[in-house]
GROMACS .gro file of C-alpha atoms in nm:
model
  183
    1MET     CA    1   0.002  -0.014   0.010
    2ARG     CA    2   0.110   0.319  -0.079
    3ALA     CA    3   0.183   0.594   0.190
    4VAL     CA    4  -0.041   0.929   0.143
    5SER     CA    5   0.209   1.262   0.196
    6GLU     CA    6   0.088   1.520   0.374
    7THR     CA    7   0.079   1.757   0.095
    8THR     CA    8  -0.198   1.506  -0.053
    9LEU     CA    9  -0.401   1.467   0.231
   10LEU     CA   10  -0.420   1.817   0.390
   11PRO     CA   11  -0.617   1.955   0.089
   12LEU     CA   12  -0.851   1.659   0.049
   13LEU     CA   13  -0.942   1.705   0.438
   14ALA     CA   14  -0.998   2.072   0.387
   15LEU     CA   15  -1.229   2.021   0.089
   16THR     CA   16  -1.410   1.747   0.275
   17LEU     CA   17  -1.454   1.977   0.612
   18ALA     CA   18  -1.606   2.262   0.377
   19GLY     CA   19  -1.836   2.032   0.233
   20CYS     CA   20  -1.961   1.932   0.579
   21THR     CA   21  -1.939   2.320   0.690
   22ALA     CA   22  -2.154   2.412   0.365
   23GLY     CA   23  -2.402   2.112   0.420
   24ARG     CA   24  -2.449   2.228   0.780
   25LEU     CA   25  -2.494   2.605   0.683
   26SER     CA   26  -2.761   2.497   0.443
   27GLN     CA   27  -2.951   2.306   0.718
   28LEU     CA   28  -2.929   2.558   0.977
   29GLU     CA   29  -3.084   2.811   0.671
   30ARG     CA   30  -3.340   2.553   0.618
   31THR     CA   31  -3.447   2.527   0.988
   32LEU     CA   32  -3.427   2.946   1.056
   33ALA     CA   33  -3.668   2.963   0.686
   34GLY     CA   34  -3.919   2.746   0.903
   35GLY     CA   35  -4.075   2.983   1.088
   36ASP     CA   36  -4.112   3.321   1.224
   37SER     CA   37  -3.906   3.281   1.567
   38ALA     CA   38  -3.538   3.275   1.528
   39THR     CA   39  -3.526   3.186   1.896
   40ALA     CA   40  -3.778   2.889   1.826
   41ALA     CA   41  -3.580   2.755   1.530
   42LEU     CA   42  -3.259   2.768   1.733
   43GLY     CA   43  -3.408   2.604   2.030
   44ASN     CA   44  -3.487   2.295   1.777
   45TRP     CA   45  -3.154   2.319   1.613
   46CYS     CA   46  -3.001   2.303   1.947
   47ALA     CA   47  -3.209   1.996   2.067
   48ALA     CA   48  -3.162   1.841   1.732
   49ARG     CA   49  -2.755   1.819   1.781
   50GLY     CA   50  -2.764   1.772   2.134
   51LEU     CA   51  -2.570   2.121   2.239
   52ALA     CA   52  -2.699   2.145   2.557
   53ASP     CA   53  -2.920   1.932   2.834
   54PRO     CA   54  -3.154   2.084   2.837
   55PRO     CA   55  -3.150   2.252   2.505
   56ARG     CA   56  -3.272   2.595   2.633
   57ILE     CA   57  -3.188   2.911   2.435
   58VAL     CA   58  -3.058   3.216   2.666
   59ALA     CA   59  -3.015   3.553   2.595
   60ARG     CA   60  -2.656   3.700   2.732
   61ARG     CA   61  -2.672   4.083   2.712
   62VAL     CA   62  -2.404   4.258   2.554
   63ARG     CA   63  -2.270   4.592   2.706
   64GLY     CA   64  -2.071   4.829   2.569
   65GLU     CA   65  -2.083   4.708   2.195
   66ASP     CA   66  -2.396   4.891   2.083
   67ALA     CA   67  -2.457   4.894   1.714
   68PRO     CA   68  -2.567   5.253   1.541
   69LEU     CA   69  -2.938   5.274   1.476
   70PRO     CA   70  -2.957   5.193   1.112
   71SER     CA   71  -3.038   5.476   0.870
   72ASP     CA   72  -3.345   5.305   0.779
   73ALA     CA   73  -3.464   5.206   1.100
   74ARG     CA   74  -3.764   5.456   1.160
   75ALA     CA   75  -3.903   5.415   0.834
   76LEU     CA   76  -3.879   5.041   0.893
   77LEU     CA   77  -4.020   5.073   1.195
   78ASP     CA   78  -4.283   5.324   1.150
   79ILE     CA   79  -4.205   5.576   1.428
   80ARG     CA   80  -4.147   5.961   1.406
   81PRO     CA   81  -3.901   6.157   1.390
   82GLY     CA   82  -3.691   6.209   1.728
   83THR     CA   83  -3.862   5.889   1.840
   84ALA     CA   84  -3.603   5.648   1.930
   85PRO     CA   85  -3.642   5.244   1.948
   86ASP     CA   86  -3.531   5.040   2.248
   87TYR     CA   87  -3.233   4.836   2.159
   88ARG     CA   88  -3.123   4.536   2.333
   89HIS     CA   89  -2.787   4.371   2.193
   90VAL     CA   90  -2.739   3.977   2.312
   91ARG     CA   91  -2.543   3.663   2.239
   92LEU     CA   92  -2.807   3.396   2.201
   93ASN     CA   93  -2.630   3.058   2.380
   94CYS     CA   94  -2.733   2.691   2.408
   95GLY     CA   95  -2.525   2.548   2.674
   96ASN     CA   96  -2.179   2.717   2.630
   97VAL     CA   97  -2.220   2.748   2.267
   98THR     CA   98  -2.304   3.098   2.093
   99LEU     CA   99  -2.534   3.017   1.817
  100SER     CA  100  -2.625   3.396   1.732
  101GLU     CA  101  -2.523   3.776   1.813
  102ALA     CA  102  -2.859   3.973   1.773
  103HIS     CA  103  -2.887   4.350   1.753
  104ASN     CA  104  -3.261   4.436   1.814
  105TRP     CA  105  -3.409   4.797   1.789
  106PHE     CA  106  -3.783   4.765   1.922
  107VAL     CA  107  -4.071   4.986   1.954
  108THR     CA  108  -4.133   4.937   2.338
  109SER     CA  109  -4.504   5.114   2.318
  110ARG     CA  110  -4.625   4.803   2.048
  111LEU     CA  111  -4.541   4.547   2.338
  112THR     CA  112  -4.700   4.492   2.688
  113PRO     CA  113  -4.539   4.643   3.000
  114GLU     CA  114  -4.474   4.287   3.134
  115MET     CA  115  -4.276   4.219   2.822
  116ASN     CA  116  -4.062   4.550   2.825
  117ALA     CA  117  -3.987   4.447   3.196
  118THR     CA  118  -3.898   4.129   3.137
  119LEU     CA  119  -3.705   4.214   2.842
  120ALA     CA  120  -3.485   4.485   3.054
  121ALA     CA  121  -3.471   4.238   3.370
  122THR     CA  122  -3.398   3.896   3.218
  123ASP     CA  123  -3.176   3.679   2.971
  124LYS     CA  124  -3.499   3.543   2.796
  125PRO     CA  125  -3.467   3.578   2.426
  126PHE     CA  126  -3.693   3.841   2.271
  127GLY     CA  127  -3.847   3.598   2.058
  128THR     CA  128  -3.962   3.408   2.352
  129VAL     CA  129  -4.066   3.690   2.546
  130ILE     CA  130  -4.277   3.836   2.265
  131ALA     CA  131  -4.434   3.480   2.141
  132PRO     CA  132  -4.769   3.562   2.274
  133LEU     CA  133  -4.807   3.870   2.029
  134HIS     CA  134  -4.841   3.608   1.723
  135PHE     CA  135  -4.593   3.802   1.498
  136THR     CA  136  -4.455   3.741   1.190
  137ARG     CA  137  -4.123   3.787   1.031
  138GLU     CA  138  -4.016   3.998   0.732
  139ARG     CA  139  -3.689   3.905   0.610
  140LEU     CA  140  -3.536   4.174   0.446
  141ALA     CA  141  -3.165   4.018   0.354
  142THR     CA  142  -2.972   3.719   0.410
  143SER     CA  143  -2.621   3.665   0.354
  144ARG     CA  144  -2.350   3.395   0.397
  145THR     CA  145  -2.090   3.672   0.493
  146ARG     CA  146  -2.045   3.893   0.766
  147ALA     CA  147  -2.315   4.197   0.775
  148GLU     CA  148  -2.214   4.531   0.913
  149GLY     CA  149  -2.222   4.520   1.257
  150CYS     CA  150  -2.163   4.106   1.286
  151PRO     CA  151  -1.865   4.027   1.504
  152PRO     CA  152  -1.574   3.785   1.342
  153GLY     CA  153  -1.695   3.447   1.351
  154THR     CA  154  -2.038   3.529   1.166
  155VAL     CA  155  -2.100   3.257   0.877
  156LEU     CA  156  -2.453   3.376   0.804
  157SER     CA  157  -2.658   3.690   0.884
  158HIS     CA  158  -3.017   3.804   0.850
  159ARG     CA  159  -3.188   4.130   0.863
  160ALA     CA  160  -3.561   4.109   0.953
  161VAL     CA  161  -3.877   4.308   1.057
  162LEU     CA  162  -4.113   4.156   1.331
  163ARG     CA  163  -4.452   4.252   1.285
  164LEU     CA  164  -4.758   4.239   1.518
  165PRO     CA  165  -5.062   4.027   1.306
  166ASP     CA  166  -5.202   4.390   1.222
  167GLY     CA  167  -4.903   4.451   0.997
  168ARG     CA  168  -4.738   4.710   1.240
  169PRO     CA  169  -4.363   4.675   1.284
  170ILE     CA  170  -4.253   4.587   1.645
  171SER     CA  171  -3.859   4.511   1.585
  172LEU     CA  172  -3.598   4.564   1.312
  173VAL     CA  173  -3.335   4.268   1.411
  174VAL     CA  174  -2.971   4.229   1.265
  175GLU     CA  175  -2.888   3.819   1.337
  176CYS     CA  176  -2.518   3.726   1.337
  177TYR     CA  177  -2.519   3.358   1.315
  178GLN     CA  178  -2.193   3.216   1.451
  179GLN     CA  179  -1.973   2.916   1.342
  180GLY     CA  180  -2.008   2.763   1.672
  181ALA     CA  181  -2.382   2.683   1.551
  182LEU     CA  182  -2.247   2.436   1.303
  183ARG     CA  183  -2.068   2.246   1.556
   0.00000   0.00000   0.00000
């Protein structure tokens, strides 16, 4: 049997790993496209891959790394000039794995006082907190590259508006899905 050299084996291994990663990335994209709540999709993803026991999504607040309000945010959120949406920057973890980092600008007056208090004081993900509103998700952009405001290690980014059943926007979100999600 002929020995395989390192110079032959390493490129083949890299191609194999890239194919596995691309396949998992496509699976993640399909999982996220399957519903309006990225939080619920990530919970299903976490459970299916056994990333944590229990497979619970937790939002860890990121302080001191705020993203600027996007220039089109007021129009997308249908708010008057001079009115500022609230902002929440989190890392969504399943166990010790960071699946996503999200920038979320939201209109507090379109949420209940209890929802606003929960968002301000807990590690519950936005999608979980507002689930009783039966929101829908309008995807504005999807990219397999790192979007503006996303950290290194981003393998997929989404930009979306969450809407109430009557069509009023409640949130503009930029989601940065991390390499750890593909484990």
